[in-house]
């Protein structure tokens, strides 16, 4: 081994998770043999969302320390760690994990509080100084190999999402030059701004990037037509070309229509970034006769109490 530059960049951090809802105790859920795979799956998917890659960050161990679930993370590339920190800082990781836990555990909502530590350093206090955070994480080398239980959970999960790591990630990476896939819901303004308004049923609406609320409503209401909507969106999004849509159908067949539709729109949001707008989704819905769903997303239906 010669110069230090040729050595791999490896660092470690601890992610502390706590539900703010008294009836949801994350350590208890993780300690339950039935719920553990679901909680683990949500963690893995959210971390994959945050780095833009299934292998962007490794889970070494999950500790149950009531009321916290503590996830020991290992990073093998600086750019993956940087993406993770960006996603964490902007709240995208939190939102993604809340969504995945909600889906995996079939709950109405799983509100979370998060904390990030590397050694004795509280990274939440220095998130604006990304280089300093990276330094702290790099200084902390993992003190253990991956836990045997984690290896088993990984194996189980891989059998469920084998297509994702092959086809879908390749397709998502095709659009990586358009926008970093690490932040599911873009927040800041874009240099290449989409149209400010669009017309639907003779009315003008403000165009905006899709929100997690749009995402969940779409998944809940689109039902069997999610594939057709995907094919309409694929005309302007290479990340949704045919093999990806077919693979999503296979991959999430057991989870059902909600999860299939949710994953479809997640691919669109991740690959298109700030250009994943409500106007493009409404246009795809119109094309497939889903006018009622379009109206729902635009708030044209009387508000029913669905919380």
PDB file of C-alpha atoms in Angstrom:
ATOM      1  CA  UNK A   1       0.000   0.000   0.000  1.00  0.00           C
ATOM      2  CA  UNK A   2       1.599   3.202  -1.123  1.00  0.00           C
ATOM      3  CA  UNK A   3       0.264   6.727  -0.787  1.00  0.00           C
ATOM      4  CA  UNK A   4      -2.677   7.493   1.480  1.00  0.00           C
ATOM      5  CA  UNK A   5      -4.681   8.681  -1.538  1.00  0.00           C
ATOM      6  CA  UNK A   6      -4.910   5.103  -2.825  1.00  0.00           C
ATOM      7  CA  UNK A   7      -6.421   3.872   0.446  1.00  0.00           C
ATOM      8  CA  UNK A   8     -10.242   3.623   0.448  1.00  0.00           C
ATOM      9  CA  UNK A   9     -12.240   6.372   2.164  1.00  0.00           C
ATOM     10  CA  UNK A  10     -13.959   4.651   5.109  1.00  0.00           C
ATOM     11  CA  UNK A  11     -15.884   6.263   7.930  1.00  0.00           C
ATOM     12  CA  UNK A  12     -18.546   5.478  10.490  1.00  0.00           C
ATOM     13  CA  UNK A  13     -21.479   7.237  12.164  1.00  0.00           C
ATOM     14  CA  UNK A  14     -24.456   6.429  14.384  1.00  0.00           C
ATOM     15  CA  UNK A  15     -27.991   7.390  13.381  1.00  0.00           C
ATOM     16  CA  UNK A  16     -30.330   7.742  16.388  1.00  0.00           C
ATOM     17  CA  UNK A  17     -34.026   7.280  15.581  1.00  0.00           C
ATOM     18  CA  UNK A  18     -36.986   7.882  17.844  1.00  0.00           C
ATOM     19  CA  UNK A  19     -40.699   8.000  17.054  1.00  0.00           C
ATOM     20  CA  UNK A  20     -42.475  11.093  18.357  1.00  0.00           C
ATOM     21  CA  UNK A  21     -45.717   9.112  18.517  1.00  0.00           C
ATOM     22  CA  UNK A  22     -46.116   7.485  21.949  1.00  0.00           C
ATOM     23  CA  UNK A  23     -47.856   4.420  20.540  1.00  0.00           C
ATOM     24  CA  UNK A  24     -44.971   3.617  18.140  1.00  0.00           C
ATOM     25  CA  UNK A  25     -41.838   2.387  19.903  1.00  0.00           C
ATOM     26  CA  UNK A  26     -39.175   1.632  17.281  1.00  0.00           C
ATOM     27  CA  UNK A  27     -36.940  -0.594  19.472  1.00  0.00           C
ATOM     28  CA  UNK A  28     -39.963  -2.748  20.383  1.00  0.00           C
ATOM     29  CA  UNK A  29     -40.903  -3.089  16.722  1.00  0.00           C
ATOM     30  CA  UNK A  30     -37.345  -4.072  15.835  1.00  0.00           C
ATOM     31  CA  UNK A  31     -37.229  -6.603  18.669  1.00  0.00           C
ATOM     32  CA  UNK A  32     -40.363  -8.285  17.287  1.00  0.00           C
ATOM     33  CA  UNK A  33     -39.371 -11.137  14.957  1.00  0.00           C
ATOM     34  CA  UNK A  34     -42.375 -10.406  12.697  1.00  0.00           C
ATOM     35  CA  UNK A  35     -41.742  -6.668  12.391  1.00  0.00           C
ATOM     36  CA  UNK A  36     -37.929  -6.696  12.283  1.00  0.00           C
ATOM     37  CA  UNK A  37     -37.615  -7.449   8.506  1.00  0.00           C
ATOM     38  CA  UNK A  38     -40.091  -4.633   7.740  1.00  0.00           C
ATOM     39  CA  UNK A  39     -38.209  -2.091   9.844  1.00  0.00           C
ATOM     40  CA  UNK A  40     -34.904  -3.206   8.303  1.00  0.00           C
ATOM     41  CA  UNK A  41     -36.309  -2.957   4.783  1.00  0.00           C
ATOM     42  CA  UNK A  42     -37.496   0.610   5.448  1.00  0.00           C
ATOM     43  CA  UNK A  43     -34.036   1.539   6.778  1.00  0.00           C
ATOM     44  CA  UNK A  44     -32.243   0.064   3.754  1.00  0.00           C
ATOM     45  CA  UNK A  45     -34.573   1.684   1.210  1.00  0.00           C
ATOM     46  CA  UNK A  46     -34.386   5.105   2.866  1.00  0.00           C
ATOM     47  CA  UNK A  47     -30.579   4.930   3.024  1.00  0.00           C
ATOM     48  CA  UNK A  48     -30.508   3.890  -0.641  1.00  0.00           C
ATOM     49  CA  UNK A  49     -32.704   6.900  -1.461  1.00  0.00           C
ATOM     50  CA  UNK A  50     -30.333   9.173   0.464  1.00  0.00           C
ATOM     51  CA  UNK A  51     -27.163   8.090  -1.343  1.00  0.00           C
ATOM     52  CA  UNK A  52     -28.669   7.248  -4.726  1.00  0.00           C
ATOM     53  CA  UNK A  53     -27.338   3.682  -4.510  1.00  0.00           C
ATOM     54  CA  UNK A  54     -28.306   0.430  -2.797  1.00  0.00           C
ATOM     55  CA  UNK A  55     -24.653   0.049  -1.768  1.00  0.00           C
ATOM     56  CA  UNK A  56     -24.077   3.686  -0.796  1.00  0.00           C
ATOM     57  CA  UNK A  57     -23.912   2.973   2.928  1.00  0.00           C
ATOM     58  CA  UNK A  58     -23.701  -0.255   4.961  1.00  0.00           C
ATOM     59  CA  UNK A  59     -25.616  -1.034   8.122  1.00  0.00           C
ATOM     60  CA  UNK A  60     -23.231  -2.777  10.539  1.00  0.00           C
ATOM     61  CA  UNK A  61     -25.557  -3.191  13.504  1.00  0.00           C
ATOM     62  CA  UNK A  62     -28.896  -1.977  14.822  1.00  0.00           C
ATOM     63  CA  UNK A  63     -28.954  -1.375  18.599  1.00  0.00           C
ATOM     64  CA  UNK A  64     -32.185  -1.201  20.607  1.00  0.00           C
ATOM     65  CA  UNK A  65     -31.731   1.371  23.357  1.00  0.00           C
ATOM     66  CA  UNK A  66     -35.194   2.492  24.438  1.00  0.00           C
ATOM     67  CA  UNK A  67     -36.603   4.849  23.255  1.00  0.00           C
ATOM     68  CA  UNK A  68     -33.965   4.973  20.473  1.00  0.00           C
ATOM     69  CA  UNK A  69     -33.178   2.671  17.613  1.00  0.00           C
ATOM     70  CA  UNK A  70     -29.476   3.254  16.916  1.00  0.00           C
ATOM     71  CA  UNK A  71     -28.156   2.349  13.471  1.00  0.00           C
ATOM     72  CA  UNK A  72     -24.392   1.970  13.049  1.00  0.00           C
ATOM     73  CA  UNK A  73     -23.439   3.083   9.532  1.00  0.00           C
ATOM     74  CA  UNK A  74     -20.303   2.471   7.491  1.00  0.00           C
ATOM     75  CA  UNK A  75     -19.394   4.601   4.464  1.00  0.00           C
ATOM     76  CA  UNK A  76     -16.862   3.378   1.895  1.00  0.00           C
ATOM     77  CA  UNK A  77     -16.848   6.408  -0.404  1.00  0.00           C
ATOM     78  CA  UNK A  78     -16.636  10.077   0.404  1.00  0.00           C
ATOM     79  CA  UNK A  79     -19.148  11.063  -2.294  1.00  0.00           C
ATOM     80  CA  UNK A  80     -21.751   8.651  -0.864  1.00  0.00           C
ATOM     81  CA  UNK A  81     -21.202  10.090   2.601  1.00  0.00           C
ATOM     82  CA  UNK A  82     -21.561  13.610   1.177  1.00  0.00           C
ATOM     83  CA  UNK A  83     -24.872  12.701  -0.475  1.00  0.00           C
ATOM     84  CA  UNK A  84     -26.094  11.119   2.739  1.00  0.00           C
ATOM     85  CA  UNK A  85     -25.228  14.280   4.712  1.00  0.00           C
ATOM     86  CA  UNK A  86     -27.015  16.462   2.134  1.00  0.00           C
ATOM     87  CA  UNK A  87     -30.113  14.286   2.298  1.00  0.00           C
ATOM     88  CA  UNK A  88     -29.988  14.257   6.120  1.00  0.00           C
ATOM     89  CA  UNK A  89     -29.515  18.034   6.328  1.00  0.00           C
ATOM     90  CA  UNK A  90     -32.385  18.835   3.951  1.00  0.00           C
ATOM     91  CA  UNK A  91     -34.823  16.481   5.703  1.00  0.00           C
ATOM     92  CA  UNK A  92     -35.127  14.178   2.667  1.00  0.00           C
ATOM     93  CA  UNK A  93     -33.759  11.168   4.564  1.00  0.00           C
ATOM     94  CA  UNK A  94     -36.236  11.719   7.386  1.00  0.00           C
ATOM     95  CA  UNK A  95     -39.150  12.041   4.965  1.00  0.00           C
ATOM     96  CA  UNK A  96     -38.068   8.984   3.003  1.00  0.00           C
ATOM     97  CA  UNK A  97     -37.667   6.847   6.145  1.00  0.00           C
ATOM     98  CA  UNK A  98     -41.063   7.973   7.475  1.00  0.00           C
ATOM     99  CA  UNK A  99     -42.657   6.990   4.155  1.00  0.00           C
ATOM    100  CA  UNK A 100     -40.914   3.605   3.966  1.00  0.00           C
ATOM    101  CA  UNK A 101     -41.743   2.754   7.604  1.00  0.00           C
ATOM    102  CA  UNK A 102     -45.352   3.730   7.004  1.00  0.00           C
ATOM    103  CA  UNK A 103     -45.510   1.392   3.984  1.00  0.00           C
ATOM    104  CA  UNK A 104     -43.521  -1.495   5.459  1.00  0.00           C
ATOM    105  CA  UNK A 105     -45.401  -1.510   8.758  1.00  0.00           C
ATOM    106  CA  UNK A 106     -48.796  -0.632   7.205  1.00  0.00           C
ATOM    107  CA  UNK A 107     -49.309   2.244   9.637  1.00  0.00           C
ATOM    108  CA  UNK A 108     -51.006   5.580   9.085  1.00  0.00           C
ATOM    109  CA  UNK A 109     -47.875   7.601   9.918  1.00  0.00           C
ATOM    110  CA  UNK A 110     -44.542   7.117  11.673  1.00  0.00           C
ATOM    111  CA  UNK A 111     -43.284  10.567  12.758  1.00  0.00           C
ATOM    112  CA  UNK A 112     -39.563  10.535  13.559  1.00  0.00           C
ATOM    113  CA  UNK A 113     -36.863  12.487  15.308  1.00  0.00           C
ATOM    114  CA  UNK A 114     -33.286  11.913  14.151  1.00  0.00           C
ATOM    115  CA  UNK A 115     -29.830  12.568  15.535  1.00  0.00           C
ATOM    116  CA  UNK A 116     -26.461  11.885  13.925  1.00  0.00           C
ATOM    117  CA  UNK A 117     -23.264  11.238  15.871  1.00  0.00           C
ATOM    118  CA  UNK A 118     -19.686  10.294  15.026  1.00  0.00           C
ATOM    119  CA  UNK A 119     -17.755   9.346  18.150  1.00  0.00           C
ATOM    120  CA  UNK A 120     -18.404  12.061  20.730  1.00  0.00           C
ATOM    121  CA  UNK A 121     -19.329  14.624  18.051  1.00  0.00           C
ATOM    122  CA  UNK A 122     -22.979  15.637  17.560  1.00  0.00           C
ATOM    123  CA  UNK A 123     -23.063  16.222  13.805  1.00  0.00           C
ATOM    124  CA  UNK A 124     -26.473  17.949  13.974  1.00  0.00           C
ATOM    125  CA  UNK A 125     -24.652  20.972  15.440  1.00  0.00           C
ATOM    126  CA  UNK A 126     -22.330  21.301  12.440  1.00  0.00           C
ATOM    127  CA  UNK A 127     -24.402  20.174   9.437  1.00  0.00           C
ATOM    128  CA  UNK A 128     -23.741  23.425   7.549  1.00  0.00           C
ATOM    129  CA  UNK A 129     -20.033  22.630   7.635  1.00  0.00           C
ATOM    130  CA  UNK A 130     -20.127  19.526   5.434  1.00  0.00           C
ATOM    131  CA  UNK A 131     -16.340  19.086   5.288  1.00  0.00           C
ATOM    132  CA  UNK A 132     -16.104  19.085   9.070  1.00  0.00           C
ATOM    133  CA  UNK A 133     -18.841  16.434   9.277  1.00  0.00           C
ATOM    134  CA  UNK A 134     -16.999  14.313   6.696  1.00  0.00           C
ATOM    135  CA  UNK A 135     -13.812  14.693   8.719  1.00  0.00           C
ATOM    136  CA  UNK A 136     -15.539  13.495  11.922  1.00  0.00           C
ATOM    137  CA  UNK A 137     -17.087  10.493  10.131  1.00  0.00           C
ATOM    138  CA  UNK A 138     -13.753   9.644   8.441  1.00  0.00           C
ATOM    139  CA  UNK A 139     -11.944   9.807  11.808  1.00  0.00           C
ATOM    140  CA  UNK A 140     -14.328   7.199  13.234  1.00  0.00           C
ATOM    141  CA  UNK A 141     -13.323   3.880  11.723  1.00  0.00           C
ATOM    142  CA  UNK A 142     -15.903   1.078  12.130  1.00  0.00           C
ATOM    143  CA  UNK A 143     -15.112  -0.904  15.275  1.00  0.00           C
ATOM    144  CA  UNK A 144     -16.842  -4.070  14.110  1.00  0.00           C
ATOM    145  CA  UNK A 145     -17.726  -6.230  11.135  1.00  0.00           C
ATOM    146  CA  UNK A 146     -21.302  -6.490   9.985  1.00  0.00           C
ATOM    147  CA  UNK A 147     -23.484  -8.222  12.570  1.00  0.00           C
ATOM    148  CA  UNK A 148     -24.553 -11.767  11.626  1.00  0.00           C
ATOM    149  CA  UNK A 149     -28.193 -10.840  12.105  1.00  0.00           C
ATOM    150  CA  UNK A 150     -27.774  -7.920   9.676  1.00  0.00           C
ATOM    151  CA  UNK A 151     -26.196 -10.275   7.123  1.00  0.00           C
ATOM    152  CA  UNK A 152     -29.271 -12.536   7.380  1.00  0.00           C
ATOM    153  CA  UNK A 153     -31.674  -9.600   7.012  1.00  0.00           C
ATOM    154  CA  UNK A 154     -29.700  -8.332   4.000  1.00  0.00           C
ATOM    155  CA  UNK A 155     -29.906 -11.764   2.364  1.00  0.00           C
ATOM    156  CA  UNK A 156     -33.668 -11.900   2.934  1.00  0.00           C
ATOM    157  CA  UNK A 157     -34.127  -8.399   1.554  1.00  0.00           C
ATOM    158  CA  UNK A 158     -31.950  -9.049  -1.507  1.00  0.00           C
ATOM    159  CA  UNK A 159     -34.159 -11.953  -2.475  1.00  0.00           C
ATOM    160  CA  UNK A 160     -37.087  -9.506  -2.503  1.00  0.00           C
ATOM    161  CA  UNK A 161     -35.420  -6.623  -4.343  1.00  0.00           C
ATOM    162  CA  UNK A 162     -32.925  -8.337  -6.609  1.00  0.00           C
ATOM    163  CA  UNK A 163     -34.267  -6.577  -9.713  1.00  0.00           C
ATOM    164  CA  UNK A 164     -33.905  -3.131  -8.171  1.00  0.00           C
ATOM    165  CA  UNK A 165     -30.154  -3.343  -7.720  1.00  0.00           C
ATOM    166  CA  UNK A 166     -29.670  -4.492 -11.316  1.00  0.00           C
ATOM    167  CA  UNK A 167     -32.132  -2.868 -13.714  1.00  0.00           C
ATOM    168  CA  UNK A 168     -33.692   0.023 -11.874  1.00  0.00           C
ATOM    169  CA  UNK A 169     -30.535   1.530 -10.469  1.00  0.00           C
ATOM    170  CA  UNK A 170     -28.921   1.418 -13.891  1.00  0.00           C
ATOM    171  CA  UNK A 171     -31.901   3.277 -15.295  1.00  0.00           C
ATOM    172  CA  UNK A 172     -31.900   5.825 -12.481  1.00  0.00           C
ATOM    173  CA  UNK A 173     -28.195   6.429 -13.102  1.00  0.00           C
ATOM    174  CA  UNK A 174     -28.962   7.239 -16.745  1.00  0.00           C
ATOM    175  CA  UNK A 175     -30.622  10.411 -15.533  1.00  0.00           C
ATOM    176  CA  UNK A 176     -28.074  11.186 -12.843  1.00  0.00           C
ATOM    177  CA  UNK A 177     -26.567  13.924 -14.991  1.00  0.00           C
ATOM    178  CA  UNK A 178     -29.901  15.752 -14.941  1.00  0.00           C
ATOM    179  CA  UNK A 179     -30.190  15.760 -11.188  1.00  0.00           C
ATOM    180  CA  UNK A 180     -28.633  14.013  -8.232  1.00  0.00           C
ATOM    181  CA  UNK A 181     -30.929  11.115  -7.274  1.00  0.00           C
ATOM    182  CA  UNK A 182     -30.042  11.485  -3.615  1.00  0.00           C
ATOM    183  CA  UNK A 183     -32.797  13.927  -2.705  1.00  0.00           C
ATOM    184  CA  UNK A 184     -36.287  12.540  -3.401  1.00  0.00           C
ATOM    185  CA  UNK A 185     -38.164  15.802  -2.868  1.00  0.00           C
ATOM    186  CA  UNK A 186     -36.245  18.826  -4.207  1.00  0.00           C
ATOM    187  CA  UNK A 187     -36.567  21.965  -2.116  1.00  0.00           C
ATOM    188  CA  UNK A 188     -34.543  24.805  -3.614  1.00  0.00           C
ATOM    189  CA  UNK A 189     -35.068  26.669  -6.887  1.00  0.00           C
ATOM    190  CA  UNK A 190     -33.719  25.301 -10.161  1.00  0.00           C
ATOM    191  CA  UNK A 191     -31.474  26.884 -12.765  1.00  0.00           C
ATOM    192  CA  UNK A 192     -33.656  25.388 -15.492  1.00  0.00           C
ATOM    193  CA  UNK A 193     -37.090  26.327 -14.232  1.00  0.00           C
ATOM    194  CA  UNK A 194     -40.172  24.432 -15.458  1.00  0.00           C
ATOM    195  CA  UNK A 195     -43.204  26.485 -16.617  1.00  0.00           C
ATOM    196  CA  UNK A 196     -44.689  28.521 -13.768  1.00  0.00           C
ATOM    197  CA  UNK A 197     -48.325  27.625 -14.475  1.00  0.00           C
ATOM    198  CA  UNK A 198     -50.292  25.055 -16.491  1.00  0.00           C
ATOM    199  CA  UNK A 199     -53.903  24.652 -17.568  1.00  0.00           C
ATOM    200  CA  UNK A 200     -56.263  21.877 -16.447  1.00  0.00           C
ATOM    201  CA  UNK A 201     -59.982  21.894 -17.302  1.00  0.00           C
ATOM    202  CA  UNK A 202     -59.745  25.548 -18.356  1.00  0.00           C
ATOM    203  CA  UNK A 203     -58.225  26.660 -15.033  1.00  0.00           C
ATOM    204  CA  UNK A 204     -54.694  27.884 -14.384  1.00  0.00           C
ATOM    205  CA  UNK A 205     -52.663  26.115 -11.686  1.00  0.00           C
ATOM    206  CA  UNK A 206     -49.250  26.862 -10.241  1.00  0.00           C
ATOM    207  CA  UNK A 207     -46.703  24.334 -11.402  1.00  0.00           C
ATOM    208  CA  UNK A 208     -44.553  22.921  -8.586  1.00  0.00           C
ATOM    209  CA  UNK A 209     -42.334  19.981  -7.829  1.00  0.00           C
ATOM    210  CA  UNK A 210     -44.128  16.908  -6.511  1.00  0.00           C
ATOM    211  CA  UNK A 211     -44.449  16.587  -2.741  1.00  0.00           C
ATOM    212  CA  UNK A 212     -44.604  13.518  -0.505  1.00  0.00           C
ATOM    213  CA  UNK A 213     -48.345  14.197  -0.138  1.00  0.00           C
ATOM    214  CA  UNK A 214     -48.804  14.007  -3.955  1.00  0.00           C
ATOM    215  CA  UNK A 215     -46.675  10.860  -3.938  1.00  0.00           C
ATOM    216  CA  UNK A 216     -48.810   9.077  -1.351  1.00  0.00           C
ATOM    217  CA  UNK A 217     -52.155  10.175  -2.863  1.00  0.00           C
ATOM    218  CA  UNK A 218     -51.039   8.949  -6.292  1.00  0.00           C
ATOM    219  CA  UNK A 219     -49.953   5.569  -4.895  1.00  0.00           C
ATOM    220  CA  UNK A 220     -53.195   5.188  -2.952  1.00  0.00           C
ATOM    221  CA  UNK A 221     -55.604   6.129  -5.746  1.00  0.00           C
ATOM    222  CA  UNK A 222     -54.060   5.199  -9.114  1.00  0.00           C
ATOM    223  CA  UNK A 223     -54.754   1.458  -8.620  1.00  0.00           C
ATOM    224  CA  UNK A 224     -54.171  -0.843 -11.636  1.00  0.00           C
ATOM    225  CA  UNK A 225     -53.474   2.025 -14.033  1.00  0.00           C
ATOM    226  CA  UNK A 226     -50.045   2.833 -12.510  1.00  0.00           C
ATOM    227  CA  UNK A 227     -48.287   1.083 -15.418  1.00  0.00           C
ATOM    228  CA  UNK A 228     -50.115   3.141 -18.065  1.00  0.00           C
ATOM    229  CA  UNK A 229     -49.242   6.357 -16.212  1.00  0.00           C
ATOM    230  CA  UNK A 230     -45.625   5.151 -16.090  1.00  0.00           C
ATOM    231  CA  UNK A 231     -45.619   4.635 -19.864  1.00  0.00           C
ATOM    232  CA  UNK A 232     -46.944   8.152 -20.371  1.00  0.00           C
ATOM    233  CA  UNK A 233     -44.203   9.564 -18.117  1.00  0.00           C
ATOM    234  CA  UNK A 234     -41.516   7.467 -19.804  1.00  0.00           C
ATOM    235  CA  UNK A 235     -41.871   9.531 -23.014  1.00  0.00           C
ATOM    236  CA  UNK A 236     -39.911  12.279 -21.282  1.00  0.00           C
ATOM    237  CA  UNK A 237     -38.044  10.253 -18.635  1.00  0.00           C
ATOM    238  CA  UNK A 238     -35.522   7.602 -19.607  1.00  0.00           C
ATOM    239  CA  UNK A 239     -35.452   6.195 -16.077  1.00  0.00           C
ATOM    240  CA  UNK A 240     -38.919   4.721 -16.704  1.00  0.00           C
ATOM    241  CA  UNK A 241     -38.260   2.808 -19.902  1.00  0.00           C
ATOM    242  CA  UNK A 242     -40.124  -0.505 -20.253  1.00  0.00           C
ATOM    243  CA  UNK A 243     -37.881  -2.994 -18.434  1.00  0.00           C
ATOM    244  CA  UNK A 244     -38.008  -0.798 -15.331  1.00  0.00           C
ATOM    245  CA  UNK A 245     -41.818  -0.684 -15.240  1.00  0.00           C
ATOM    246  CA  UNK A 246     -42.032  -4.448 -15.771  1.00  0.00           C
ATOM    247  CA  UNK A 247     -39.399  -5.078 -13.105  1.00  0.00           C
ATOM    248  CA  UNK A 248     -41.279  -2.902 -10.601  1.00  0.00           C
ATOM    249  CA  UNK A 249     -44.397  -4.986 -11.230  1.00  0.00           C
ATOM    250  CA  UNK A 250     -42.455  -8.185 -10.459  1.00  0.00           C
ATOM    251  CA  UNK A 251     -40.369  -6.813  -7.628  1.00  0.00           C
ATOM    252  CA  UNK A 252     -43.250  -5.351  -5.620  1.00  0.00           C
ATOM    253  CA  UNK A 253     -45.883  -7.893  -6.637  1.00  0.00           C
ATOM    254  CA  UNK A 254     -46.259  -9.190  -3.061  1.00  0.00           C
ATOM    255  CA  UNK A 255     -46.589  -5.705  -1.592  1.00  0.00           C
ATOM    256  CA  UNK A 256     -49.449  -4.859  -3.959  1.00  0.00           C
ATOM    257  CA  UNK A 257     -50.583  -1.938  -6.096  1.00  0.00           C
ATOM    258  CA  UNK A 258     -49.856   0.840  -3.595  1.00  0.00           C
ATOM    259  CA  UNK A 259     -46.175  -0.056  -3.325  1.00  0.00           C
ATOM    260  CA  UNK A 260     -45.813  -0.628  -7.090  1.00  0.00           C
ATOM    261  CA  UNK A 261     -47.271   2.815  -7.829  1.00  0.00           C
ATOM    262  CA  UNK A 262     -45.238   4.403  -5.017  1.00  0.00           C
ATOM    263  CA  UNK A 263     -41.969   2.979  -6.378  1.00  0.00           C
ATOM    264  CA  UNK A 264     -42.837   4.075  -9.934  1.00  0.00           C
ATOM    265  CA  UNK A 265     -43.279   7.702  -8.882  1.00  0.00           C
ATOM    266  CA  UNK A 266     -40.201   7.488  -6.647  1.00  0.00           C
ATOM    267  CA  UNK A 267     -38.096   6.540  -9.727  1.00  0.00           C
ATOM    268  CA  UNK A 268     -39.548   9.545 -11.598  1.00  0.00           C
ATOM    269  CA  UNK A 269     -38.866  11.960  -8.702  1.00  0.00           C
ATOM    270  CA  UNK A 270     -35.336  10.663  -8.131  1.00  0.00           C
ATOM    271  CA  UNK A 271     -34.307  10.841 -11.773  1.00  0.00           C
ATOM    272  CA  UNK A 272     -35.994  14.102 -12.747  1.00  0.00           C
ATOM    273  CA  UNK A 273     -35.262  16.116  -9.603  1.00  0.00           C
ATOM    274  CA  UNK A 274     -36.741  19.615  -9.785  1.00  0.00           C
ATOM    275  CA  UNK A 275     -38.276  18.768 -13.159  1.00  0.00           C
ATOM    276  CA  UNK A 276     -40.574  16.170 -11.538  1.00  0.00           C
ATOM    277  CA  UNK A 277     -43.506  18.586 -11.580  1.00  0.00           C
ATOM    278  CA  UNK A 278     -47.210  18.317 -10.902  1.00  0.00           C
ATOM    279  CA  UNK A 279     -47.906  19.477 -14.482  1.00  0.00           C
ATOM    280  CA  UNK A 280     -46.126  16.436 -15.945  1.00  0.00           C
ATOM    281  CA  UNK A 281     -47.996  14.041 -13.651  1.00  0.00           C
ATOM    282  CA  UNK A 282     -51.382  15.678 -14.344  1.00  0.00           C
ATOM    283  CA  UNK A 283     -50.718  15.433 -18.097  1.00  0.00           C
ATOM    284  CA  UNK A 284     -49.957  11.681 -17.739  1.00  0.00           C
ATOM    285  CA  UNK A 285     -53.126  11.192 -15.669  1.00  0.00           C
ATOM    286  CA  UNK A 286     -55.255  13.058 -18.249  1.00  0.00           C
ATOM    287  CA  UNK A 287     -53.791  10.920 -21.023  1.00  0.00           C
ATOM    288  CA  UNK A 288     -55.044   7.827 -19.205  1.00  0.00           C
ATOM    289  CA  UNK A 289     -58.473   9.147 -18.263  1.00  0.00           C
ATOM    290  CA  UNK A 290     -57.652   9.505 -14.564  1.00  0.00           C
ATOM    291  CA  UNK A 291     -59.386  12.870 -14.225  1.00  0.00           C
ATOM    292  CA  UNK A 292     -60.703  12.228 -10.724  1.00  0.00           C
ATOM    293  CA  UNK A 293     -57.178  11.522  -9.428  1.00  0.00           C
ATOM    294  CA  UNK A 294     -55.858  14.657 -11.162  1.00  0.00           C
ATOM    295  CA  UNK A 295     -58.595  16.695  -9.455  1.00  0.00           C
ATOM    296  CA  UNK A 296     -57.689  15.124  -6.110  1.00  0.00           C
ATOM    297  CA  UNK A 297     -54.016  16.102  -6.506  1.00  0.00           C
ATOM    298  CA  UNK A 298     -54.985  19.655  -7.409  1.00  0.00           C
ATOM    299  CA  UNK A 299     -57.307  19.969  -4.412  1.00  0.00           C
ATOM    300  CA  UNK A 300     -60.496  20.299  -6.497  1.00  0.00           C
ATOM    301  CA  UNK A 301     -62.412  17.721  -4.442  1.00  0.00           C
ATOM    302  CA  UNK A 302     -64.045  18.791  -1.207  1.00  0.00           C
ATOM    303  CA  UNK A 303     -61.631  17.981   1.584  1.00  0.00           C
ATOM    304  CA  UNK A 304     -62.575  14.827   3.388  1.00  0.00           C
ATOM    305  CA  UNK A 305     -61.002  14.078   6.723  1.00  0.00           C
ATOM    306  CA  UNK A 306     -58.571  11.298   5.879  1.00  0.00           C
ATOM    307  CA  UNK A 307     -56.009  11.757   8.634  1.00  0.00           C
TER     308      UNK A 307
END
